[in-house]
Coordinates of C-alpha atoms in Angstrom, one line a residue:
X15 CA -10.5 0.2 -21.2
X16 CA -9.7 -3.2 -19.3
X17 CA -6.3 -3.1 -19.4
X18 CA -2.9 -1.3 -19.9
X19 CA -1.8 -0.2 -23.6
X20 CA 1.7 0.0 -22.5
X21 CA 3.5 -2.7 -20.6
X22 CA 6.8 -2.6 -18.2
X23 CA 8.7 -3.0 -21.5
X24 CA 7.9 0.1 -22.8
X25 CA 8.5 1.9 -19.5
X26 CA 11.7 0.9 -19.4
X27 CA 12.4 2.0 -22.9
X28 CA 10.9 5.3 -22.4
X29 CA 13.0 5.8 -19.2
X30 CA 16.1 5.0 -20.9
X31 CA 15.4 7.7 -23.9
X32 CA 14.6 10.0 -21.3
X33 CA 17.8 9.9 -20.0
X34 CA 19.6 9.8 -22.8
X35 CA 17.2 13.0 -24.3
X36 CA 17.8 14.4 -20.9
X37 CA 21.4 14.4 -21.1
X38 CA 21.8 15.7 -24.9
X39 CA 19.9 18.9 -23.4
X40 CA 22.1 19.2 -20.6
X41 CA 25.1 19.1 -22.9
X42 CA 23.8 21.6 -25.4
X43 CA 22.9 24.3 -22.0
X44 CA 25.9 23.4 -20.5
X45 CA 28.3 26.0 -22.2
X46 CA 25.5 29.2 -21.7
X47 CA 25.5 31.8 -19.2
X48 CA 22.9 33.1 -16.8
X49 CA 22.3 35.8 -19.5
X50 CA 21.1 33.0 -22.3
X51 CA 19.3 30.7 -19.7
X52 CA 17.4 32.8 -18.5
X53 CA 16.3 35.3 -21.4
X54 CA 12.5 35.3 -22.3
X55 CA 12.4 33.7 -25.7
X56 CA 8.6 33.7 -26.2
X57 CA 8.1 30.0 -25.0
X58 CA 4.9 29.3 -22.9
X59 CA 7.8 29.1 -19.9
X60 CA 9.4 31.9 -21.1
X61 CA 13.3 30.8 -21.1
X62 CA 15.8 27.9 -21.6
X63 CA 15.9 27.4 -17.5
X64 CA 11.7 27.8 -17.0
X65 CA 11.2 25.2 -19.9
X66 CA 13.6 22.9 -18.6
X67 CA 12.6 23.7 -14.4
X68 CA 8.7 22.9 -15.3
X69 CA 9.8 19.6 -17.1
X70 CA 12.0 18.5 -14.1
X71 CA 9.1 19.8 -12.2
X72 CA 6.2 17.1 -13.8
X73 CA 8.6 14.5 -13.8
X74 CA 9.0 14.8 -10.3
X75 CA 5.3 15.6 -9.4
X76 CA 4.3 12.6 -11.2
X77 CA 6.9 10.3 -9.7
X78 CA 5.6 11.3 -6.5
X79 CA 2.1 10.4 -7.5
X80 CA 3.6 7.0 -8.2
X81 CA 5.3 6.8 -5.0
X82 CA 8.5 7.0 -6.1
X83 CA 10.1 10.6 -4.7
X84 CA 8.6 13.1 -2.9
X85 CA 6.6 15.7 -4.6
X86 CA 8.6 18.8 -5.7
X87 CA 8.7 21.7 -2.9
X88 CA 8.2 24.3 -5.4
X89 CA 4.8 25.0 -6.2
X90 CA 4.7 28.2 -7.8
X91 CA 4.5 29.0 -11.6
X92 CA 4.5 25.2 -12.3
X93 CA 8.0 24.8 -11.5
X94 CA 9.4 27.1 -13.6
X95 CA 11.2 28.8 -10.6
X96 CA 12.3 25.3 -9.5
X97 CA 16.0 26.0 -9.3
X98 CA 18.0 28.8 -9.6
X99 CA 20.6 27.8 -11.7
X100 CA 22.3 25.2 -14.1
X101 CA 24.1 23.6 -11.4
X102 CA 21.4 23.0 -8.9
X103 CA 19.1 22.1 -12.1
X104 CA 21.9 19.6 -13.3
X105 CA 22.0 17.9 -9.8
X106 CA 18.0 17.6 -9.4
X107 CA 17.7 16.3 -13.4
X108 CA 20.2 13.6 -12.5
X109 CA 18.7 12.6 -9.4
X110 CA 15.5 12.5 -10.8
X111 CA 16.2 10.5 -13.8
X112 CA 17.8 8.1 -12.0
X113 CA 14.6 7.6 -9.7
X114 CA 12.8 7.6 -12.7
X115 CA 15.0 4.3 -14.1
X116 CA 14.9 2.5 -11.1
X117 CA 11.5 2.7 -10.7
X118 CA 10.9 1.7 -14.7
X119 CA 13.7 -1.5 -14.0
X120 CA 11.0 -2.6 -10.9
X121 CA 7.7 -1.9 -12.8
X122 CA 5.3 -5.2 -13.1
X123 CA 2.5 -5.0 -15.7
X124 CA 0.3 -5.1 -12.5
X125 CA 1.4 -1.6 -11.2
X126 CA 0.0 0.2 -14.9
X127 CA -3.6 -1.2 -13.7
X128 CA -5.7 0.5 -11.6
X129 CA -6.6 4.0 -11.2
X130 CA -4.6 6.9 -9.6
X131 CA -6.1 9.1 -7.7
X132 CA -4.7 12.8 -7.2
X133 CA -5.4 16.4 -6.5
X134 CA -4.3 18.8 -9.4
X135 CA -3.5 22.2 -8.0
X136 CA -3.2 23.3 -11.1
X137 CA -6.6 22.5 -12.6
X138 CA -7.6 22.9 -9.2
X139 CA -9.6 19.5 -9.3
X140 CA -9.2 16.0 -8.2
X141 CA -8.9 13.3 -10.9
X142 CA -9.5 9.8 -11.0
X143 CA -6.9 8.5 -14.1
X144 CA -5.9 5.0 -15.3
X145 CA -2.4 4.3 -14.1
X146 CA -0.9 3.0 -17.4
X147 CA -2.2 6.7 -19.1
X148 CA -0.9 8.9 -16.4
X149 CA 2.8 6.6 -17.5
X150 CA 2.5 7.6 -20.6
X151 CA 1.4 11.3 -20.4
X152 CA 4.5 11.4 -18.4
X153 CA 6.6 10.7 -21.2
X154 CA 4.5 12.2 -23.9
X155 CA 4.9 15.3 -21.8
X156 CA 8.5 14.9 -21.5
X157 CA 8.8 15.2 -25.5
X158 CA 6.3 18.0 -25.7
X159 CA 8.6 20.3 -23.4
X160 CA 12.1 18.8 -25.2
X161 CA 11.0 20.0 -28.2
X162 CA 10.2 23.7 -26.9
X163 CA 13.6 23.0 -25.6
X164 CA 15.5 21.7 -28.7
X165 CA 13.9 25.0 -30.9
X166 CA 15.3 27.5 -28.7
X167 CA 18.3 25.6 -28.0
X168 CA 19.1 25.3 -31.6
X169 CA 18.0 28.7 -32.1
X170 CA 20.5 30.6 -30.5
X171 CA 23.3 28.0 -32.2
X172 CA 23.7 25.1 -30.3
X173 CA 24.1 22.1 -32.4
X174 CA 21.2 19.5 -32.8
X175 CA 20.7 16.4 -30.9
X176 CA 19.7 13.2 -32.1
X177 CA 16.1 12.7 -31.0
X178 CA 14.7 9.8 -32.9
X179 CA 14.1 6.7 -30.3
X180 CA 15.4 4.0 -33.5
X181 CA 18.6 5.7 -32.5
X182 CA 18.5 5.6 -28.8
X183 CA 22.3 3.6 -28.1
X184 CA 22.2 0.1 -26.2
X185 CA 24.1 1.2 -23.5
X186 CA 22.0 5.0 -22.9

């Protein structure tokens, strides 16, 4: 392929729905104890707070492989272990979605060319990726793990959120 399927445009737009996906979810664990976080509900991650740690996790590992933050410190159990609470998960989500807008609102269609270049230590390989498909893998990752989310969030009782992107509000 020659060039990028998604442009600076769509970045942006994905960022945005991010966030605003990002902090439905916060609202929904915000009321829950240690005990409900934490529980093994059968997920690939197990619980609420491993789903939610290994999503924080890739968004952070792949920001880094776009130069925009350093790479997450935790390594082990593909960040599931990444923090240790709400709190410290709440602090690290915002911080890292608002890197993640920042860098969207600088993007120029030239910076989804290319290839990236990176060392996986969880496949344990090296891989040689277009840029604009390791963007959206990103974000097609970020809905694959909200959705784990959302089902054992809703689950247990908490209300729905409002995921469709139609509805994503101007301002979010």
């Amino acid at each position: 392929m020659v060039g990028a399927m998604i442009s600076p445009e769509y970045v942006r737009e994905m960022a945005r729905y991010n966030q605003w996906q990002n902090k439905q979810l916060q609202a929904m664990m915000s009321g829950l104890n240690d005990d409900v976080l934490f529980q093994h509900r059968g997920a690939f991650f197990g619980s609420i707070m491993a789903t939610a740690n290994h999503l924080l996790w890739t968004d952070q590992l792949w920001l880094s492989r776009f130069d925009v933050m350093p790479a997450p410190e935790d390594d082990s159990a593909m960040g599931a272990e990444l923090t240790s609470s709400f709190s410290e998960w709440e602090i690290m989500r915002f911080r890292t979605d608002v890197a993640t807008q920042q860098w969207a609102e600088k993007l120029r269609a030239i910076d989804l060319t290319g290839e990236l270049s990176w060392f996986s230590s969880v496949y344990g390989q090296r891989f040689c990726t277009p840029k604009w498909v390791c963007v959206a893998n990103m974000f097609n990752h970020q809905t694959h793990h909200r959705g784990q989310l959302h089902m054992m969030l809703t689950a247990i009782g908490c209300e729905s959120m409002v995921t469709d992107l139609f509805l994503l509000p101007e301002g979010a």
